PDB file of C-alpha atoms in Angstrom:
ATOM      1  CA  MET A 171     138.429  13.409  20.723  1.00  0.00           C
ATOM      2  CA  LEU A 172     138.501  12.443  17.034  1.00  0.00           C
ATOM      3  CA  THR A 173     138.077   8.792  16.033  1.00  0.00           C
ATOM      4  CA  PRO A 174     141.703   8.245  14.844  1.00  0.00           C
ATOM      5  CA  ASP A 175     142.987   9.728  18.107  1.00  0.00           C
ATOM      6  CA  ARG A 176     140.737   7.424  20.160  1.00  0.00           C
ATOM      7  CA  HIS A 177     141.929   4.421  18.182  1.00  0.00           C
ATOM      8  CA  GLN A 178     145.566   5.302  18.752  1.00  0.00           C
ATOM      9  CA  LEU A 179     144.959   5.745  22.467  1.00  0.00           C
ATOM     10  CA  ILE A 180     143.147   2.394  22.714  1.00  0.00           C
ATOM     11  CA  LEU A 181     146.041   0.632  20.981  1.00  0.00           C
ATOM     12  CA  LYS A 182     148.519   2.422  23.239  1.00  0.00           C
ATOM     13  CA  LEU A 183     146.634   1.191  26.326  1.00  0.00           C
ATOM     14  CA  LEU A 184     146.742  -2.356  24.942  1.00  0.00           C
ATOM     15  CA  LYS A 185     150.507  -2.121  24.462  1.00  0.00           C
ATOM     16  CA  GLN A 186     150.844  -1.217  28.133  1.00  0.00           C
ATOM     17  CA  GLN A 187     148.589  -4.039  29.340  1.00  0.00           C
ATOM     18  CA  SER A 188     147.255  -7.073  27.517  1.00  0.00           C
ATOM     19  CA  THR A 189     143.587  -6.451  28.429  1.00  0.00           C
ATOM     20  CA  VAL A 190     141.717  -3.169  28.907  1.00  0.00           C
ATOM     21  CA  LYS A 191     138.201  -2.706  30.287  1.00  0.00           C
ATOM     22  CA  ILE A 192     135.656  -0.621  28.394  1.00  0.00           C
ATOM     23  CA  GLN A 193     135.159   1.627  31.401  1.00  0.00           C
ATOM     24  CA  ASP A 194     138.892   2.414  31.530  1.00  0.00           C
ATOM     25  CA  ILE A 195     138.818   3.402  27.844  1.00  0.00           C
ATOM     26  CA  VAL A 196     135.700   5.519  28.402  1.00  0.00           C
ATOM     27  CA  GLU A 197     137.496   7.453  31.151  1.00  0.00           C
ATOM     28  CA  ALA A 198     140.768   7.756  29.213  1.00  0.00           C
ATOM     29  CA  THR A 199     139.051   9.122  26.090  1.00  0.00           C
ATOM     30  CA  ASN A 200     136.200  10.985  27.770  1.00  0.00           C
ATOM     31  CA  SER A 201     133.785   9.243  25.399  1.00  0.00           C
ATOM     32  CA  SER A 202     130.507   7.371  25.759  1.00  0.00           C
ATOM     33  CA  GLU A 203     130.390   3.603  26.169  1.00  0.00           C
ATOM     34  CA  SER A 204     128.483   3.206  22.884  1.00  0.00           C
ATOM     35  CA  THR A 205     131.226   5.138  21.046  1.00  0.00           C
ATOM     36  CA  ILE A 206     133.948   2.951  22.513  1.00  0.00           C
ATOM     37  CA  ARG A 207     132.046  -0.225  21.599  1.00  0.00           C
ATOM     38  CA  ARG A 208     131.901   0.986  17.997  1.00  0.00           C
ATOM     39  CA  ASP A 209     135.631   1.766  18.122  1.00  0.00           C
ATOM     40  CA  LEU A 210     136.419  -1.725  19.391  1.00  0.00           C
ATOM     41  CA  THR A 211     134.305  -3.286  16.654  1.00  0.00           C
ATOM     42  CA  GLN A 212     136.160  -1.279  13.987  1.00  0.00           C
ATOM     43  CA  LEU A 213     139.565  -2.117  15.436  1.00  0.00           C
ATOM     44  CA  GLU A 214     138.681  -5.791  15.677  1.00  0.00           C
ATOM     45  CA  LYS A 215     137.606  -5.852  12.027  1.00  0.00           C
ATOM     46  CA  GLY A 216     140.969  -4.264  11.217  1.00  0.00           C
ATOM     47  CA  LYS A 217     142.646  -7.112  13.185  1.00  0.00           C
ATOM     48  CA  TYR A 218     144.251  -4.727  15.683  1.00  0.00           C
ATOM     49  CA  LEU A 219     142.657  -6.315  18.768  1.00  0.00           C
ATOM     50  CA  LYS A 220     139.944  -8.696  19.847  1.00  0.00           C
ATOM     51  CA  ARG A 221     136.884  -7.951  21.907  1.00  0.00           C
ATOM     52  CA  VAL A 222     136.481  -9.806  25.170  1.00  0.00           C
ATOM     53  CA  HIS A 223     133.707  -9.694  27.730  1.00  0.00           C
ATOM     54  CA  GLY A 224     133.750  -6.165  29.165  1.00  0.00           C
ATOM     55  CA  GLY A 225     136.651  -4.849  27.121  1.00  0.00           C
ATOM     56  CA  ALA A 226     139.394  -5.641  24.619  1.00  0.00           C
ATOM     57  CA  SER A 227     142.485  -7.804  24.520  1.00  0.00           C
ATOM     58  CA  ARG A 228     145.761  -7.665  22.610  1.00  0.00           C
ATOM     59  CA  LEU A 229     146.072 -10.242  19.842  1.00  0.00           C
ATOM     60  CA  GLN A 230     148.682 -12.953  20.254  1.00  0.00           C
ATOM     61  CA  GLY A 231     151.484 -13.366  17.721  1.00  0.00           C
ATOM     62  CA  LYS A 232     150.666 -15.840  14.940  1.00  0.00           C
ATOM     63  CA  LEU A 233     153.732 -17.920  15.775  1.00  0.00           C
ATOM     64  CA  GLN A 234     153.325 -17.673  19.551  1.00  0.00           C
ATOM     65  CA  GLU A 235     153.093 -21.166  21.024  1.00  0.00           C
ATOM     66  CA  PRO A 236     152.996 -21.728  24.784  1.00  0.00           C
ATOM     67  CA  SER A 237     154.455 -24.954  26.151  1.00  0.00           C
ATOM     68  CA  MET A 238     152.178 -27.722  27.438  1.00  0.00           C
ATOM     69  CA  ILE A 239     153.030 -26.729  31.022  1.00  0.00           C
ATOM     70  CA  GLU A 240     152.109 -23.089  30.354  1.00  0.00           C
ATOM     71  CA  LYS A 241     148.867 -24.052  28.625  1.00  0.00           C
ATOM     72  CA  SER A 242     147.863 -26.519  31.324  1.00  0.00           C
ATOM     73  CA  ALA A 243     148.079 -23.853  34.045  1.00  0.00           C
ATOM     74  CA  LYS A 244     145.944 -21.287  32.184  1.00  0.00           C
ATOM     75  CA  ASN A 245     142.136 -21.030  32.598  1.00  0.00           C
ATOM     76  CA  LEU A 246     142.069 -24.418  34.297  1.00  0.00           C
ATOM     77  CA  GLN A 247     138.546 -24.181  35.727  1.00  0.00           C
ATOM     78  CA  GLU A 248     137.087 -23.193  32.356  1.00  0.00           C
ATOM     79  CA  LYS A 249     138.940 -26.066  30.676  1.00  0.00           C
ATOM     80  CA  LYS A 250     137.562 -28.579  33.161  1.00  0.00           C
ATOM     81  CA  GLN A 251     133.990 -27.367  32.545  1.00  0.00           C
ATOM     82  CA  ILE A 252     134.443 -27.637  28.787  1.00  0.00           C
ATOM     83  CA  ALA A 253     136.099 -31.062  29.061  1.00  0.00           C
ATOM     84  CA  LYS A 254     133.392 -32.480  31.332  1.00  0.00           C
ATOM     85  CA  HIS A 255     130.726 -31.608  28.780  1.00  0.00           C
ATOM     86  CA  ALA A 256     132.833 -33.023  25.936  1.00  0.00           C
ATOM     87  CA  ALA A 257     133.294 -36.319  27.789  1.00  0.00           C
ATOM     88  CA  SER A 258     129.523 -36.602  28.232  1.00  0.00           C
ATOM     89  CA  LEU A 259     129.231 -36.862  24.426  1.00  0.00           C
ATOM     90  CA  VAL A 260     131.230 -40.103  24.362  1.00  0.00           C
ATOM     91  CA  GLU A 261     129.004 -43.177  24.139  1.00  0.00           C
ATOM     92  CA  GLU A 262     129.599 -46.866  24.711  1.00  0.00           C
ATOM     93  CA  GLY A 263     131.215 -48.419  21.660  1.00  0.00           C
ATOM     94  CA  ASP A 264     132.780 -45.169  20.417  1.00  0.00           C
ATOM     95  CA  SER A 265     136.201 -44.932  18.837  1.00  0.00           C
ATOM     96  CA  ILE A 266     137.517 -41.444  19.600  1.00  0.00           C
ATOM     97  CA  TYR A 267     140.545 -39.309  18.804  1.00  0.00           C
ATOM     98  CA  LEU A 268     142.058 -37.080  21.472  1.00  0.00           C
ATOM     99  CA  ASP A 269     144.279 -34.283  20.228  1.00  0.00           C
ATOM    100  CA  ALA A 270     147.384 -33.294  22.213  1.00  0.00           C
ATOM    101  CA  GLY A 271     145.824 -30.075  23.547  1.00  0.00           C
ATOM    102  CA  SER A 272     145.726 -29.075  27.215  1.00  0.00           C
ATOM    103  CA  THR A 273     141.930 -28.678  27.270  1.00  0.00           C
ATOM    104  CA  VAL A 274     141.513 -32.059  25.622  1.00  0.00           C
ATOM    105  CA  ALA A 275     143.683 -33.598  28.361  1.00  0.00           C
ATOM    106  CA  GLU A 276     141.052 -32.586  30.912  1.00  0.00           C
ATOM    107  CA  ILE A 277     138.529 -34.932  29.241  1.00  0.00           C
ATOM    108  CA  ILE A 278     140.353 -38.071  30.360  1.00  0.00           C
ATOM    109  CA  PRO A 279     139.182 -38.234  34.017  1.00  0.00           C
ATOM    110  CA  PHE A 280     135.552 -37.937  32.845  1.00  0.00           C
ATOM    111  CA  LEU A 281     135.629 -40.573  30.089  1.00  0.00           C
ATOM    112  CA  PRO A 282     133.607 -43.774  30.429  1.00  0.00           C
ATOM    113  CA  VAL A 283     136.052 -46.668  30.765  1.00  0.00           C
ATOM    114  CA  HIS A 284     134.002 -49.490  29.247  1.00  0.00           C
ATOM    115  CA  ASN A 285     133.946 -50.391  25.583  1.00  0.00           C
ATOM    116  CA  ILE A 286     135.598 -47.318  24.088  1.00  0.00           C
ATOM    117  CA  VAL A 287     138.835 -47.028  22.124  1.00  0.00           C
ATOM    118  CA  VAL A 288     141.047 -43.927  22.159  1.00  0.00           C
ATOM    119  CA  VAL A 289     143.647 -42.928  19.574  1.00  0.00           C
ATOM    120  CA  THR A 290     145.863 -39.967  20.445  1.00  0.00           C
ATOM    121  CA  ASN A 291     148.966 -38.027  19.446  1.00  0.00           C
ATOM    122  CA  GLY A 292     149.309 -36.598  22.953  1.00  0.00           C
ATOM    123  CA  LEU A 293     152.247 -38.087  24.819  1.00  0.00           C
ATOM    124  CA  THR A 294     151.053 -36.736  28.169  1.00  0.00           C
ATOM    125  CA  HIS A 295     147.620 -38.337  27.660  1.00  0.00           C
ATOM    126  CA  VAL A 296     148.862 -41.920  27.461  1.00  0.00           C
ATOM    127  CA  ASN A 297     149.661 -42.622  31.124  1.00  0.00           C
ATOM    128  CA  GLN A 298     146.330 -41.200  32.265  1.00  0.00           C
ATOM    129  CA  LEU A 299     144.414 -43.301  29.731  1.00  0.00           C
ATOM    130  CA  VAL A 300     146.293 -46.496  30.554  1.00  0.00           C
ATOM    131  CA  ASP A 301     145.876 -45.900  34.301  1.00  0.00           C
ATOM    132  CA  ARG A 302     142.111 -45.807  33.716  1.00  0.00           C
ATOM    133  CA  ASN A 303     142.246 -49.104  31.766  1.00  0.00           C
ATOM    134  CA  ILE A 304     141.023 -47.402  28.579  1.00  0.00           C
ATOM    135  CA  THR A 305     142.063 -49.150  25.361  1.00  0.00           C
ATOM    136  CA  THR A 306     144.602 -46.728  23.895  1.00  0.00           C
ATOM    137  CA  TYR A 307     146.551 -46.392  20.656  1.00  0.00           C
ATOM    138  CA  ILE A 308     149.217 -43.738  20.109  1.00  0.00           C
ATOM    139  CA  ILE A 309     150.184 -42.761  16.583  1.00  0.00           C
ATOM    140  CA  GLY A 310     153.818 -42.925  15.505  1.00  0.00           C
ATOM    141  CA  GLY A 311     156.007 -40.029  14.402  1.00  0.00           C
ATOM    142  CA  PHE A 312     158.174 -37.218  15.740  1.00  0.00           C
ATOM    143  CA  ALA A 313     157.679 -36.284  19.392  1.00  0.00           C
ATOM    144  CA  LYS A 314     157.599 -32.494  19.537  1.00  0.00           C
ATOM    145  CA  PRO A 315     159.137 -31.420  22.880  1.00  0.00           C
ATOM    146  CA  LYS A 316     157.289 -28.135  23.409  1.00  0.00           C
ATOM    147  CA  THR A 317     153.730 -29.467  23.110  1.00  0.00           C
ATOM    148  CA  ASN A 318     154.337 -33.200  23.691  1.00  0.00           C
ATOM    149  CA  ALA A 319     152.500 -33.864  20.431  1.00  0.00           C
ATOM    150  CA  VAL A 320     153.432 -36.566  17.916  1.00  0.00           C
ATOM    151  CA  ILE A 321     153.626 -34.982  14.453  1.00  0.00           C
ATOM    152  CA  GLY A 322     155.300 -35.378  11.059  1.00  0.00           C
ATOM    153  CA  ARG A 323     155.027 -37.744   8.082  1.00  0.00           C
ATOM    154  CA  GLY A 324     155.022 -40.861  10.240  1.00  0.00           C
ATOM    155  CA  ALA A 325     152.191 -39.471  12.339  1.00  0.00           C
ATOM    156  CA  LEU A 326     150.109 -38.684   9.240  1.00  0.00           C
ATOM    157  CA  GLU A 327     150.635 -42.180   7.820  1.00  0.00           C
ATOM    158  CA  SER A 328     149.821 -43.785  11.155  1.00  0.00           C
ATOM    159  CA  LEU A 329     146.697 -41.670  11.667  1.00  0.00           C
ATOM    160  CA  ARG A 330     145.463 -42.486   8.165  1.00  0.00           C
ATOM    161  CA  GLN A 331     144.819 -46.088   9.262  1.00  0.00           C
ATOM    162  CA  TYR A 332     141.991 -45.139  11.649  1.00  0.00           C
ATOM    163  CA  ARG A 333     138.388 -43.927  11.519  1.00  0.00           C
ATOM    164  CA  PHE A 334     136.624 -42.246  14.448  1.00  0.00           C
ATOM    165  CA  ASP A 335     133.121 -41.753  15.735  1.00  0.00           C
ATOM    166  CA  LYS A 336     134.218 -38.522  17.401  1.00  0.00           C
ATOM    167  CA  CYS A 337     137.361 -36.419  17.627  1.00  0.00           C
ATOM    168  CA  PHE A 338     138.162 -33.771  20.219  1.00  0.00           C
ATOM    169  CA  MET A 339     140.565 -31.067  19.151  1.00  0.00           C
ATOM    170  CA  GLY A 340     142.493 -28.182  20.673  1.00  0.00           C
ATOM    171  CA  VAL A 341     143.306 -25.039  18.680  1.00  0.00           C
ATOM    172  CA  ASN A 342     145.139 -21.759  19.251  1.00  0.00           C
ATOM    173  CA  GLY A 343     142.771 -19.566  17.292  1.00  0.00           C
ATOM    174  CA  ILE A 344     139.096 -19.442  16.302  1.00  0.00           C
ATOM    175  CA  HIS A 345     138.107 -16.727  13.855  1.00  0.00           C
ATOM    176  CA  PRO A 346     134.925 -16.349  11.749  1.00  0.00           C
ATOM    177  CA  GLU A 347     136.948 -15.448   8.641  1.00  0.00           C
ATOM    178  CA  PHE A 348     140.158 -17.458   9.081  1.00  0.00           C
ATOM    179  CA  GLY A 349     138.728 -20.548  10.792  1.00  0.00           C
ATOM    180  CA  PHE A 350     140.635 -22.803  13.194  1.00  0.00           C
ATOM    181  CA  THR A 351     144.380 -22.117  13.371  1.00  0.00           C
ATOM    182  CA  THR A 352     147.521 -23.115  15.249  1.00  0.00           C
ATOM    183  CA  PRO A 353     151.157 -21.873  15.145  1.00  0.00           C
ATOM    184  CA  ASP A 354     152.730 -25.094  13.775  1.00  0.00           C
ATOM    185  CA  GLN A 355     151.878 -26.212  10.242  1.00  0.00           C
ATOM    186  CA  GLU A 356     152.788 -29.841  10.986  1.00  0.00           C
ATOM    187  CA  GLU A 357     150.429 -29.944  13.963  1.00  0.00           C
ATOM    188  CA  ALA A 358     147.793 -28.286  11.771  1.00  0.00           C
ATOM    189  CA  LEU A 359     148.049 -31.160   9.271  1.00  0.00           C
ATOM    190  CA  ILE A 360     147.500 -33.761  12.007  1.00  0.00           C
ATOM    191  CA  LYS A 361     144.498 -31.882  13.377  1.00  0.00           C
ATOM    192  CA  GLN A 362     143.093 -31.396   9.880  1.00  0.00           C
ATOM    193  CA  MET A 363     143.349 -35.095   9.077  1.00  0.00           C
ATOM    194  CA  ALA A 364     141.807 -36.205  12.378  1.00  0.00           C
ATOM    195  CA  ILE A 365     138.800 -33.953  11.762  1.00  0.00           C
ATOM    196  CA  GLY A 366     138.403 -35.456   8.293  1.00  0.00           C
ATOM    197  CA  LEU A 367     138.498 -39.003   9.662  1.00  0.00           C
ATOM    198  CA  ALA A 368     135.806 -38.415  12.298  1.00  0.00           C
ATOM    199  CA  ARG A 369     132.030 -38.665  11.962  1.00  0.00           C
ATOM    200  CA  GLU A 370     131.652 -35.862  14.509  1.00  0.00           C
ATOM    201  CA  ALA A 371     134.324 -33.245  15.257  1.00  0.00           C
ATOM    202  CA  TYR A 372     134.506 -31.021  18.335  1.00  0.00           C
ATOM    203  CA  VAL A 373     136.881 -28.140  19.042  1.00  0.00           C
ATOM    204  CA  LEU A 374     137.426 -27.475  22.753  1.00  0.00           C
ATOM    205  CA  ALA A 375     138.511 -23.908  23.453  1.00  0.00           C
ATOM    206  CA  ASP A 376     138.201 -21.471  26.325  1.00  0.00           C
ATOM    207  CA  ASP A 377     137.324 -17.876  25.463  1.00  0.00           C
ATOM    208  CA  SER A 378     140.983 -16.779  25.205  1.00  0.00           C
ATOM    209  CA  LYS A 379     141.125 -18.580  21.809  1.00  0.00           C
ATOM    210  CA  LEU A 380     138.204 -16.696  20.273  1.00  0.00           C
ATOM    211  CA  PHE A 381     139.144 -14.235  17.497  1.00  0.00           C
ATOM    212  CA  GLU A 382     142.808 -15.250  17.719  1.00  0.00           C
ATOM    213  CA  ILE A 383     144.608 -16.185  14.490  1.00  0.00           C
ATOM    214  CA  GLY A 384     147.511 -18.620  14.303  1.00  0.00           C
ATOM    215  CA  PHE A 385     150.024 -19.086  11.494  1.00  0.00           C
ATOM    216  CA  ALA A 386     148.685 -22.372  10.081  1.00  0.00           C
ATOM    217  CA  LYS A 387     145.089 -23.090   9.147  1.00  0.00           C
ATOM    218  CA  ILE A 388     143.450 -26.284  10.383  1.00  0.00           C
ATOM    219  CA  GLY A 389     140.036 -25.878   8.797  1.00  0.00           C
ATOM    220  CA  ASP A 390     136.927 -23.769   8.417  1.00  0.00           C
ATOM    221  CA  LEU A 391     134.548 -23.254  11.322  1.00  0.00           C
ATOM    222  CA  HIS A 392     131.756 -25.345   9.793  1.00  0.00           C
ATOM    223  CA  GLU A 393     133.960 -28.453  10.055  1.00  0.00           C
ATOM    224  CA  ALA A 394     133.573 -28.781  13.829  1.00  0.00           C
ATOM    225  CA  VAL A 395     131.259 -27.955  16.712  1.00  0.00           C
ATOM    226  CA  ILE A 396     132.846 -25.524  19.189  1.00  0.00           C
ATOM    227  CA  ILE A 397     132.584 -26.142  22.927  1.00  0.00           C
ATOM    228  CA  THR A 398     133.560 -23.054  24.929  1.00  0.00           C
ATOM    229  CA  ASN A 399     132.891 -21.159  28.143  1.00  0.00           C
ATOM    230  CA  GLU A 400     132.287 -17.776  26.495  1.00  0.00           C
ATOM    231  CA  HIS A 401     128.847 -16.356  27.258  1.00  0.00           C
ATOM    232  CA  ASP A 402     128.943 -12.920  25.598  1.00  0.00           C
ATOM    233  CA  GLU A 403     126.409 -13.111  22.764  1.00  0.00           C
ATOM    234  CA  GLU A 404     127.926 -10.079  21.027  1.00  0.00           C
ATOM    235  CA  SER A 405     131.294 -11.808  20.789  1.00  0.00           C
ATOM    236  CA  LEU A 406     129.859 -15.133  19.685  1.00  0.00           C
ATOM    237  CA  SER A 407     127.321 -13.964  17.116  1.00  0.00           C
ATOM    238  CA  GLU A 408     129.732 -14.006  14.140  1.00  0.00           C
ATOM    239  CA  ILE A 409     131.089 -17.421  15.094  1.00  0.00           C
ATOM    240  CA  LYS A 410     127.591 -18.854  15.611  1.00  0.00           C
ATOM    241  CA  SER A 411     126.699 -17.786  12.082  1.00  0.00           C
ATOM    242  CA  LYS A 412     129.379 -20.199  10.790  1.00  0.00           C
ATOM    243  CA  THR A 413     129.013 -23.262  13.051  1.00  0.00           C
ATOM    244  CA  MET A 414     127.287 -24.727  16.078  1.00  0.00           C
ATOM    245  CA  VAL A 415     128.579 -23.436  19.421  1.00  0.00           C
ATOM    246  CA  LYS A 416     127.903 -25.089  22.775  1.00  0.00           C
ATOM    247  CA  VAL A 417     128.483 -22.709  25.683  1.00  0.00           C
ATOM    248  CA  VAL A 418     129.271 -24.465  28.959  1.00  0.00           C
ATOM    249  CA  THR A 419     128.727 -22.614  32.216  1.00  0.00           C
ATOM    250  CA  ALA A 420     129.579 -23.566  35.793  1.00  0.00           C
TER     251      ALA A 420
END
């Protein structure tokens, strides 16, 4: 089978199902595994798909934005592993910023409760933080219903008053060329500012966010350390060339 024909068949398989295993493509095209790996690399560079461990996955739409409920239910075990490691980075006396992301929310049960201050734009974070007797400030602004994030001009002005030792951010996309992205440009501005106000910035993202591209850019990869569960060196090599990556395993 010629290369263009293989590519078309791979893309057709991805239209039928969101993720396809390499072995399934090998059988469908009657090709070698090494040939299919080269095909996937070419198609990924052309932004037609993204490689995942053992296969390929369909790219999400740049404006696609799951609700907080949808995000919270996805890859929960991986998020908890990532969040537990992130919380271990918080030291006594730290002022930290917690973004309104679902992975970031999983940090809260693991945070030390003594002598830290938390600032957040996550409405769903507040009750958990207060219940743990953690000193908490929430920035002002517009409460976005879908993600329960506080955004807008008021949020930017409010956030500008603080400085952080560490910030912990959620994103929708991580790409070696296009950086950190999210579907909403107003949320991107909040995330961008928080990263700029922090001495150390961390992006918490399970492997479903790798090589995705959202509509609005937050920043370049070198601006934050990435904490993820992905363990496929082939997938991570390009990203590791741009920033530090901490891989958390069970």
